[in-house]
Amino acid sequence: MAGRLGLCVRHSQMLLTKIHHVQATSRKIMQYPSLLYLPTQLLTRTLCNKTADLTEDVKAKCVRLEERSFVRVAGSDMVPFLQGLITNDMESLNIENRALYTMILNVQGRVLYDILLYNLQTSPAAPPSLLLECDHSVVPALIKLLKMYKIRKKVDISSVGDEYSVWALLPGTSDPPVFVSDTGLSVTDPRLPDLGNRVVLKCGTNLVFDCTEGTSEDYHTHRYRLGVGEGVNDLPPGNCTPLESNLAYLNGVSFDKGCYIGQELTARTHHTGVIRKRLMPVTLDRPSSLQVGSTLTNQKGKNVGKFRHAQGLHGIALVRLAHSQEKLYCKQDSGEEVELTAETPQWWPQDPQQA
């Protein structure tokens, strides 16, 4: 009995000690509220760079995107003019939301151009003007198409690739800066936050971020590992559909805005159809010289998709979802087969066949 009583006393003392420790910690937290946020800060660092040590500061990489260029659209009819051409809603592009991802389709609903729109207005009183970022090789064709649909609208369309440069700021440990000024802007990539920031600067303006210089290979490898298509190699004009190119997943289409060129097929697929093929990240078993548009086959020799492009071992391909977990093969010009493995991106919803 005495032994049990002694044991109970010891347990009571231990419990009281713990209570005093909790109370002391609570008083310390109330005195220093920042302690409440310490675990969150550490968790954020871990999620930003899983391989980095918690005390290590991994700088962002800045990459000049030479293969991208700009077209300026300005004028009082700018918003209604573009509203009837692009897949996204121009009403959502404003001073608070300065970047918009979208596509321009042909009348059959096929992708012509993938575009990032930027609002450079520094105040509501400034004259309306937008920059359209696109693949540099399609600038003449894009301007021709815009002028064809201009008719009598009060808009000015011009190439300004020699006036602005565009940079990708790949994520590091710290959140990249977001700003707008007379010399340019920095915004979170509207397609996917994991892509980092898009930075648009007037030519001659220095990039003053605390970052390391990266290469175009760094950017394309990062983008391919995420499974995001961009430009004429990944999205060949007239040969792919917007929903197969994950436009809805990348915040690039509005199904409520009304009519635009190519809308009928896109809306019908969204409301009644199922997506059987999608752009997916693929990993090659070795560096290869595969041709854009080469056929992908499975072990039975069945056609299951099309190869688009790669950077080193990482690339992107249009793959039939029903066969995406199988081993895939693609032939080089020499006839030698390369094995590819498709991966389902973590940012996709649970049912990727839903349009």
XYZ file of C-alpha atoms in Angstrom:
355
model
C 0.000 0.000 0.000
C 2.835 2.358 0.955
C 4.604 1.469 -2.296
C 1.523 2.329 -4.364
C 1.122 5.603 -2.452
C 4.735 6.553 -3.157
C 4.287 5.757 -6.850
C 1.163 7.955 -7.018
C 3.044 10.823 -5.335
C 5.912 10.563 -7.831
C 3.467 10.583 -10.779
C 1.707 13.627 -9.300
C 5.024 15.461 -8.982
C 5.929 14.636 -12.598
C 2.518 15.863 -13.775
C 2.886 19.131 -11.824
C 6.349 19.644 -13.342
C 4.930 19.238 -16.867
C 2.087 21.655 -16.097
C 4.582 24.275 -14.840
C 6.682 23.765 -17.987
C 3.631 24.276 -20.257
C 2.615 27.384 -18.330
C 6.126 28.816 -18.617
C 6.195 28.101 -22.357
C 2.812 29.765 -22.776
C 4.028 32.895 -20.970
C 7.109 32.956 -23.221
C 4.994 32.659 -26.358
C 2.705 35.457 -25.199
C 5.793 37.581 -24.539
C 7.384 36.647 -27.907
C 4.545 35.927 -30.392
C 7.022 35.188 -33.189
C 7.682 31.809 -31.564
C 4.244 30.760 -32.793
C 5.399 31.067 -36.400
C 8.751 29.330 -36.102
C 7.470 25.817 -37.005
C 5.549 27.261 -39.990
C 8.664 29.017 -41.274
C 10.671 25.817 -41.021
C 7.923 23.827 -42.748
C 7.759 26.356 -45.570
C 11.470 26.033 -46.161
C 11.213 22.256 -46.196
C 8.403 22.295 -48.772
C 10.187 24.791 -51.012
C 13.293 22.628 -51.257
C 12.938 19.153 -49.811
C 16.628 18.329 -50.239
C 17.888 21.535 -48.621
C 18.978 21.742 -45.025
C 16.657 23.853 -42.873
C 19.465 26.351 -42.237
C 20.546 26.500 -45.891
C 19.360 29.429 -47.982
C 18.846 28.243 -51.566
C 18.764 31.198 -53.926
C 16.342 31.446 -56.809
C 17.669 31.030 -60.345
C 17.021 33.763 -62.883
C 16.916 32.724 -66.535
C 16.641 35.037 -69.538
C 14.131 33.477 -71.946
C 15.557 34.331 -75.351
C 13.001 32.198 -77.198
C 10.094 34.323 -75.945
C 9.073 37.735 -77.312
C 6.352 40.393 -77.001
C 3.498 41.961 -78.916
C 1.868 45.116 -77.538
C -1.880 45.692 -77.827
C -3.156 49.127 -76.780
C -6.210 51.301 -77.299
C -9.694 51.938 -75.962
C -11.136 48.771 -77.579
C -8.319 46.535 -76.334
C -10.382 44.541 -73.799
C -13.422 43.675 -76.005
C -11.084 42.995 -78.945
C -9.038 40.380 -77.067
C -12.092 39.023 -75.242
C -13.394 37.603 -78.515
C -10.065 35.979 -79.397
C -8.584 34.348 -76.297
C -9.735 31.411 -74.164
C -9.506 33.227 -70.821
C -11.563 36.105 -69.433
C -10.064 39.554 -69.991
C -12.174 40.888 -67.110
C -9.942 39.020 -64.654
C -6.831 40.904 -65.832
C -6.517 44.096 -63.788
C -4.233 46.018 -61.461
C -4.623 43.396 -58.717
C -4.168 40.463 -61.106
C -1.514 41.542 -63.580
C -0.807 38.290 -65.421
C -3.074 35.895 -67.301
C -2.390 32.640 -69.112
C -4.421 31.963 -72.231
C -4.416 30.550 -75.752
C -5.595 31.653 -79.165
C -7.337 28.897 -81.125
C -8.257 28.429 -84.764
C -11.871 28.010 -85.883
C -11.578 24.227 -85.450
C -10.698 24.678 -81.771
C -7.017 23.750 -82.183
C -4.225 25.624 -80.428
C -2.446 28.285 -82.459
C -0.538 30.222 -79.803
C 0.033 29.925 -76.050
C 0.223 33.397 -74.518
C 0.971 35.102 -71.218
C -0.736 38.491 -70.899
C 0.704 41.262 -68.716
C -0.943 44.457 -67.493
C 1.799 47.057 -67.029
C -0.475 49.900 -65.909
C 0.999 51.568 -62.827
C -2.315 53.314 -62.026
C -5.944 53.279 -63.245
C -5.352 56.676 -64.857
C -2.537 55.364 -67.068
C -3.408 54.575 -70.709
C -4.510 50.945 -71.233
C -1.766 48.753 -72.664
C -1.014 45.047 -72.569
C 1.965 42.891 -73.445
C 1.396 39.479 -75.042
C 4.278 37.091 -74.414
C 4.593 34.350 -77.024
C 7.130 32.149 -78.800
C 9.445 34.485 -80.720
C 9.028 32.476 -83.926
C 5.270 33.188 -84.146
C 5.364 36.969 -83.634
C 4.793 37.847 -87.335
C 1.947 35.308 -87.647
C 0.350 36.478 -84.384
C 0.429 40.131 -85.447
C -1.068 39.199 -88.830
C -3.900 37.286 -87.134
C -4.621 40.112 -84.668
C -4.752 42.689 -87.445
C -7.054 40.445 -89.480
C -9.612 40.475 -86.636
C -9.057 44.133 -85.741
C -11.556 45.401 -88.372
C -12.642 48.836 -87.069
C -11.711 48.440 -83.424
C -9.581 51.153 -81.863
C -6.479 49.129 -81.067
C -2.801 49.452 -81.922
C -0.789 46.272 -82.466
C 3.003 46.225 -82.636
C 6.032 44.026 -82.021
C 8.018 45.187 -78.983
C 10.444 42.314 -78.556
C 13.350 44.779 -78.765
C 11.894 46.920 -75.965
C 11.297 44.277 -73.273
C 12.971 41.143 -71.977
C 11.371 38.291 -70.057
C 12.969 36.241 -67.288
C 11.937 33.157 -65.359
C 12.742 33.265 -61.653
C 12.873 29.627 -60.592
C 11.878 28.969 -56.957
C 14.416 28.946 -54.146
C 14.066 28.873 -50.368
C 12.589 32.358 -50.077
C 9.505 33.635 -51.852
C 10.479 35.711 -54.918
C 9.528 39.407 -54.945
C 6.335 40.623 -56.611
C 6.269 44.202 -57.877
C 5.229 46.568 -60.650
C 7.069 49.746 -61.643
C 7.793 51.998 -64.596
C 10.547 49.602 -65.693
C 8.581 46.329 -65.528
C 6.977 43.818 -63.205
C 7.473 40.560 -61.361
C 4.471 38.248 -60.858
C 3.838 34.705 -59.762
C 3.501 32.579 -62.886
C -0.279 32.461 -63.491
C -0.102 28.893 -64.783
C 1.404 27.193 -61.753
C 3.093 28.646 -58.639
C 5.747 25.904 -58.794
C 7.038 27.541 -61.986
C 8.201 30.512 -59.901
C 7.941 34.098 -61.095
C 7.729 35.728 -64.501
C 9.720 38.961 -64.691
C 9.219 41.478 -67.515
C 11.719 44.334 -67.772
C 12.402 47.149 -70.168
C 15.597 46.472 -72.084
C 18.552 48.088 -70.366
C 17.066 47.548 -66.899
C 19.259 45.535 -64.548
C 17.891 42.514 -62.727
C 18.607 43.289 -59.067
C 17.127 40.220 -57.339
C 19.219 38.173 -54.934
C 19.486 35.165 -57.225
C 21.960 33.069 -59.177
C 22.117 33.060 -62.954
C 20.601 29.987 -64.565
C 20.466 28.673 -68.108
C 17.634 27.953 -70.498
C 18.359 24.273 -69.871
C 17.604 24.817 -66.167
C 14.271 26.429 -67.030
C 13.140 23.823 -69.550
C 14.200 20.934 -67.310
C 12.235 22.447 -64.413
C 9.198 23.022 -66.652
C 9.307 19.541 -68.184
C 9.583 17.873 -64.793
C 6.370 19.672 -63.840
C 4.722 18.714 -67.146
C 3.975 22.214 -68.460
C 4.049 22.735 -72.219
C 5.205 26.011 -73.769
C 6.000 27.220 -77.265
C 5.789 25.672 -80.715
C 7.794 22.527 -79.891
C 5.499 21.454 -77.050
C 2.302 22.906 -78.549
C 2.653 22.651 -82.351
C 0.240 25.170 -83.945
C -2.917 23.560 -85.306
C -2.030 20.081 -84.016
C -3.242 19.998 -80.414
C -6.352 20.841 -78.449
C -6.369 23.155 -75.413
C -7.812 20.702 -72.890
C -5.399 17.927 -73.890
C -2.694 20.534 -73.285
C -3.982 20.949 -69.686
C -5.229 24.494 -70.289
C -7.998 24.153 -67.685
C -5.550 22.821 -65.065
C -3.224 25.775 -65.762
C -5.888 28.455 -65.217
C -5.949 29.323 -68.913
C -9.613 29.062 -69.882
C -12.947 30.494 -68.755
C -16.088 28.444 -69.421
C -18.376 31.329 -68.429
C -17.064 34.296 -70.441
C -19.036 33.797 -73.665
C -17.986 33.353 -77.270
C -14.465 33.349 -78.667
C -12.864 31.753 -81.705
C -12.705 27.968 -81.294
C -14.960 28.006 -78.242
C -17.540 25.480 -79.472
C -15.316 22.394 -79.446
C -13.635 23.397 -76.182
C -16.928 24.008 -74.375
C -18.534 20.815 -75.734
C -15.555 18.712 -74.634
C -15.615 20.298 -71.203
C -19.344 19.843 -70.586
C -19.973 16.475 -72.216
C -16.671 14.846 -73.096
C -13.816 12.936 -71.529
C -10.126 13.671 -72.077
C -8.363 10.489 -73.176
C -4.931 12.028 -73.882
C -2.958 14.656 -72.011
C 0.446 16.300 -72.056
C 2.507 14.503 -69.423
C 6.087 14.701 -68.165
C 8.238 11.818 -69.369
C 11.678 10.575 -68.356
C 13.981 9.078 -70.994
C 16.254 6.180 -70.141
C 19.184 8.018 -71.793
C 19.846 11.280 -73.661
C 18.426 10.883 -77.173
C 17.689 12.759 -80.378
C 13.987 12.007 -80.727
C 12.060 13.905 -83.365
C 9.139 16.146 -82.399
C 5.917 14.265 -83.186
C 7.468 10.796 -83.084
C 5.042 7.986 -82.214
C 5.030 6.446 -78.746
C 4.252 2.745 -78.472
C 3.748 0.311 -75.607
C 5.216 -3.190 -75.226
C 2.556 -4.564 -77.571
C 3.479 -2.067 -80.283
C 0.245 -0.103 -79.934
C 0.288 3.614 -80.704
C -0.257 5.358 -77.348
C 0.852 8.941 -77.967
C 3.223 11.463 -79.484
C 6.599 12.657 -78.266
C 6.901 16.438 -78.151
C 10.241 17.619 -76.794
C 12.925 16.985 -74.162
C 15.807 18.600 -72.326
C 18.320 15.951 -71.375
C 16.474 13.091 -69.697
C 13.288 15.080 -69.022
C 10.649 15.818 -71.627
C 6.981 16.103 -72.403
C 4.664 13.961 -74.509
C 0.999 13.559 -75.402
C 0.062 10.236 -73.808
C -3.133 8.186 -73.720
C -4.075 8.107 -70.060
C -5.159 4.466 -70.207
C -1.550 3.514 -71.077
C 0.335 6.150 -69.081
C 1.495 3.654 -66.427
C 2.992 1.269 -68.991
C 6.512 1.250 -70.402
C 6.645 3.510 -73.436
C 8.990 3.369 -76.402
C 9.995 5.803 -79.131
C 12.322 5.216 -82.099
C 15.192 7.490 -83.038
C 16.110 8.152 -86.670
C 18.699 5.374 -86.373
C 15.906 2.916 -85.566
C 17.120 2.426 -81.996
C 14.357 2.453 -79.399
C 14.389 4.710 -76.357
C 12.363 3.762 -73.283
C 10.251 6.468 -71.636
C 8.359 6.596 -68.364
C 5.358 8.904 -68.006
C 4.556 10.458 -64.651
C 1.299 11.884 -63.316
C 1.959 15.447 -62.045
C 1.083 16.067 -58.407
C -0.803 19.243 -59.324
C -3.345 17.309 -61.437
C -6.774 16.525 -59.957
C -7.581 12.954 -58.981
C -9.507 12.189 -62.192
C -7.464 13.475 -65.159
C -9.911 11.953 -67.670
C -12.554 14.458 -66.600
C -12.610 17.291 -69.165
